[in-house]
XYZ file of C-alpha atoms in Angstrom:
265
model
C 127.372 103.397 -39.039
C 123.752 101.347 -39.104
C 121.943 104.430 -40.458
C 124.766 104.717 -43.404
C 124.664 101.307 -44.360
C 120.850 101.193 -44.785
C 120.754 104.223 -46.870
C 123.634 102.788 -48.991
C 121.359 99.690 -49.580
C 118.309 101.344 -50.318
C 119.828 103.745 -52.627
C 121.246 100.970 -54.723
C 118.242 98.858 -54.646
C 116.490 101.735 -56.157
C 118.815 101.374 -59.376
C 116.613 98.305 -59.995
C 113.555 97.684 -61.969
C 110.191 97.825 -59.977
C 109.785 94.123 -60.376
C 112.816 91.969 -59.721
C 114.522 89.292 -58.056
C 117.787 90.622 -56.310
C 120.800 88.459 -55.343
C 123.573 89.760 -53.310
C 127.097 88.441 -54.083
C 129.066 89.337 -50.792
C 132.749 89.094 -50.861
C 135.922 89.105 -48.560
C 139.629 89.286 -49.448
C 142.761 91.283 -49.524
C 144.396 94.043 -51.697
C 147.475 92.498 -53.423
C 148.660 95.367 -55.464
C 147.925 99.127 -56.570
C 149.163 100.947 -59.938
C 149.064 104.714 -59.694
C 149.340 105.328 -63.469
C 148.602 109.129 -63.225
C 148.360 110.903 -59.980
C 148.360 109.262 -56.376
C 144.695 107.967 -55.923
C 145.852 105.062 -53.828
C 148.186 105.136 -50.836
C 150.400 102.172 -50.644
C 149.026 101.424 -47.126
C 146.215 99.747 -48.895
C 148.201 97.017 -50.034
C 147.529 93.910 -47.754
C 144.550 95.684 -46.343
C 141.191 93.812 -46.174
C 138.526 94.444 -48.913
C 134.869 93.602 -48.164
C 131.793 94.401 -49.807
C 129.203 93.057 -52.388
C 127.402 93.453 -55.772
C 123.581 93.337 -56.216
C 122.064 91.993 -59.166
C 118.800 92.228 -60.867
C 118.434 89.021 -62.174
C 115.670 89.839 -64.881
C 118.002 92.514 -66.422
C 120.759 89.710 -66.323
C 118.728 87.545 -68.696
C 119.832 87.353 -72.338
C 123.545 86.998 -73.384
C 124.675 83.961 -75.379
C 125.701 80.229 -74.624
C 128.714 80.161 -76.789
C 129.238 76.663 -76.087
C 127.665 74.067 -74.007
C 130.061 75.201 -71.002
C 130.409 79.098 -71.406
C 127.698 81.608 -71.365
C 128.277 85.392 -71.677
C 126.310 88.382 -71.735
C 127.684 91.897 -72.726
C 125.077 94.603 -71.344
C 125.875 97.914 -73.046
C 122.532 99.277 -74.626
C 120.390 98.382 -71.923
C 119.689 99.275 -67.985
C 122.628 97.668 -66.040
C 121.965 94.383 -64.096
C 124.603 95.460 -61.349
C 125.335 97.801 -58.516
C 128.612 97.380 -56.416
C 129.588 98.674 -52.840
C 132.772 97.824 -51.181
C 134.885 99.034 -48.324
C 138.870 99.312 -47.681
C 140.254 100.907 -44.508
C 136.935 102.296 -43.400
C 136.484 104.172 -46.772
C 133.638 103.261 -48.939
C 133.257 103.113 -52.739
C 130.024 102.606 -54.883
C 129.056 102.098 -58.436
C 125.473 102.528 -59.021
C 123.237 102.345 -61.902
C 122.100 105.942 -61.915
C 124.483 106.777 -64.696
C 123.498 103.818 -67.099
C 121.690 106.170 -69.229
C 123.377 109.310 -70.460
C 121.083 111.710 -71.231
C 123.473 114.231 -73.148
C 123.950 111.654 -76.049
C 120.601 110.036 -75.386
C 122.354 106.298 -75.218
C 123.296 103.915 -72.681
C 126.798 103.514 -71.353
C 126.194 100.529 -69.285
C 129.202 98.395 -70.009
C 128.690 95.194 -67.723
C 129.819 91.893 -68.622
C 128.787 88.702 -67.013
C 130.242 85.303 -67.284
C 129.590 81.925 -66.468
C 131.031 78.579 -67.253
C 131.762 74.724 -66.429
C 131.147 71.265 -67.626
C 132.924 69.229 -70.169
C 134.395 70.655 -73.528
C 134.212 69.169 -76.922
C 137.520 67.030 -76.125
C 135.829 65.528 -73.090
C 137.907 67.516 -70.777
C 136.529 69.098 -67.437
C 136.035 72.754 -67.740
C 136.135 74.298 -64.106
C 133.017 76.016 -62.650
C 133.539 79.824 -62.690
C 131.434 83.126 -63.032
C 132.984 86.840 -63.462
C 130.962 89.893 -63.196
C 131.881 93.469 -64.353
C 130.264 96.616 -63.240
C 130.962 99.906 -64.614
C 129.966 103.518 -63.724
C 130.854 106.634 -65.998
C 129.601 110.058 -65.912
C 130.445 113.632 -66.690
C 129.400 116.738 -64.730
C 129.687 120.359 -66.251
C 129.881 123.375 -63.810
C 130.516 126.822 -65.366
C 131.868 125.398 -68.491
C 134.498 123.076 -66.455
C 133.942 119.447 -67.108
C 135.007 116.577 -64.889
C 134.533 112.833 -66.090
C 134.953 109.815 -64.070
C 134.919 106.115 -65.299
C 135.017 103.544 -62.617
C 135.275 99.648 -63.329
C 134.851 96.763 -60.667
C 135.460 93.165 -61.813
C 135.845 89.989 -60.182
C 135.732 86.099 -60.869
C 136.005 82.905 -59.029
C 136.622 79.318 -60.184
C 137.076 75.803 -58.747
C 138.646 73.189 -60.681
C 137.868 70.452 -58.143
C 134.578 70.990 -56.963
C 131.403 71.533 -59.101
C 129.699 74.476 -57.056
C 127.526 75.793 -60.061
C 124.635 74.331 -61.605
C 124.224 73.961 -65.440
C 122.676 76.236 -67.681
C 118.829 75.923 -67.828
C 116.136 76.731 -70.197
C 113.964 79.861 -69.412
C 110.728 80.359 -71.005
C 110.576 82.811 -73.407
C 114.410 83.348 -73.888
C 116.050 81.579 -76.782
C 119.414 80.798 -74.943
C 119.899 78.970 -71.825
C 120.478 80.966 -68.779
C 122.749 80.409 -65.578
C 120.790 80.358 -62.393
C 121.886 83.164 -60.508
C 119.523 82.693 -57.807
C 121.262 79.634 -56.651
C 122.985 79.470 -53.106
C 126.824 79.632 -53.496
C 129.433 79.872 -50.546
C 132.986 79.637 -52.212
C 135.761 79.722 -49.871
C 139.431 79.652 -50.342
C 141.522 78.647 -47.393
C 144.848 79.163 -48.915
C 145.880 75.720 -49.230
C 148.165 74.579 -51.959
C 146.346 72.962 -54.864
C 143.173 73.427 -53.570
C 141.921 74.231 -57.138
C 140.403 77.649 -56.038
C 141.170 80.954 -57.787
C 139.435 84.208 -57.217
C 139.913 87.876 -57.377
C 139.596 90.868 -59.576
C 140.411 94.838 -59.814
C 139.054 98.116 -59.555
C 139.754 100.893 -62.058
C 139.373 104.373 -61.603
C 140.007 107.036 -64.383
C 139.212 110.935 -63.946
C 139.756 113.837 -66.305
C 139.111 117.503 -66.093
C 138.605 120.099 -68.827
C 138.438 123.791 -67.793
C 137.106 124.583 -71.311
C 140.440 126.639 -71.898
C 143.472 124.488 -71.837
C 143.450 120.813 -72.893
C 141.854 118.109 -71.088
C 143.989 116.754 -68.338
C 143.956 113.329 -66.717
C 143.667 113.667 -62.948
C 143.786 110.209 -62.129
C 144.492 106.801 -63.713
C 144.886 103.898 -60.969
C 144.259 100.207 -60.677
C 143.799 98.363 -57.288
C 144.107 94.406 -57.568
C 142.613 92.109 -54.992
C 142.243 88.254 -54.178
C 139.329 86.896 -52.337
C 139.128 84.129 -49.630
C 135.211 84.121 -49.659
C 132.294 84.825 -51.906
C 128.697 83.891 -50.985
C 125.225 84.711 -52.383
C 122.058 85.507 -50.703
C 118.434 86.330 -52.400
C 117.554 89.625 -50.667
C 114.373 90.748 -52.197
C 111.841 89.961 -54.578
C 110.242 93.353 -55.428
C 106.771 93.450 -56.891
C 105.421 96.882 -55.840
C 105.576 99.918 -57.812
C 108.859 102.351 -57.059
C 106.441 104.840 -55.646
C 105.860 102.372 -52.643
C 109.587 101.706 -52.585
C 110.020 105.418 -52.145
C 107.762 105.796 -49.514
C 109.480 102.848 -47.519
C 112.784 104.521 -47.760
C 111.330 107.827 -46.619
C 109.851 106.042 -43.776
C 113.112 104.510 -42.998
C 114.770 107.883 -42.946
C 112.402 109.406 -40.896
C 112.634 106.620 -38.091
C 116.384 107.257 -37.982
C 116.081 111.000 -37.881
C 113.590 110.659 -35.082
C 116.075 108.559 -33.029
C 118.860 110.860 -33.451
C 117.003 113.770 -31.841
């Protein structure tokens, strides 16, 4: 288990730029519902099961976006390398959205489709706007083997808010950037204990879509399924400040793999 987790973490980290401050958004919650629109990707046994995992954000790639108002900022990363990768587990099975497919060489374009939003403060009418943020990660790719094409699109999105406690810092100016930016490196500990009227709301969804084309008949939708969940805890932690070339990172990964291999013998 330790070996697998280390390999997954290093694989996800290799999706990021060679000079980056990385932050880990850890989350825990429960699956609340499923919807198998086509196929039977999800079994009903996952309803009520624990979901846990994390997103890793490259904060350098998250810079940009737009301060729509003094209390709302958003960034749609679509034509550039992505800022997010995702890993989560349900009933012992793991799911991953990496940044390996952000660039589609076949079409010479990015298909990143990430969305970041962040808000809180006072609106134009003097009313309080709850502190909140949301993240959406997407992975889409296609493989062609012997003329048969498989297309997979995965989307993982979540958001949290608190209408009673200001748990986020305000936007801040960043040198060389025209728009104020959120401080994604701030420490966050958001807990929903389930009590009534605690002002907290948090959760999201995972969308899995898969098609198959044998090159002879029409394209077939193999799976179109949604999973919904609520969170009871979200926390952040700065996990790395990478400044070394990627070749050094590759050497470190190789060394770690070698150590594990030797221990297994």
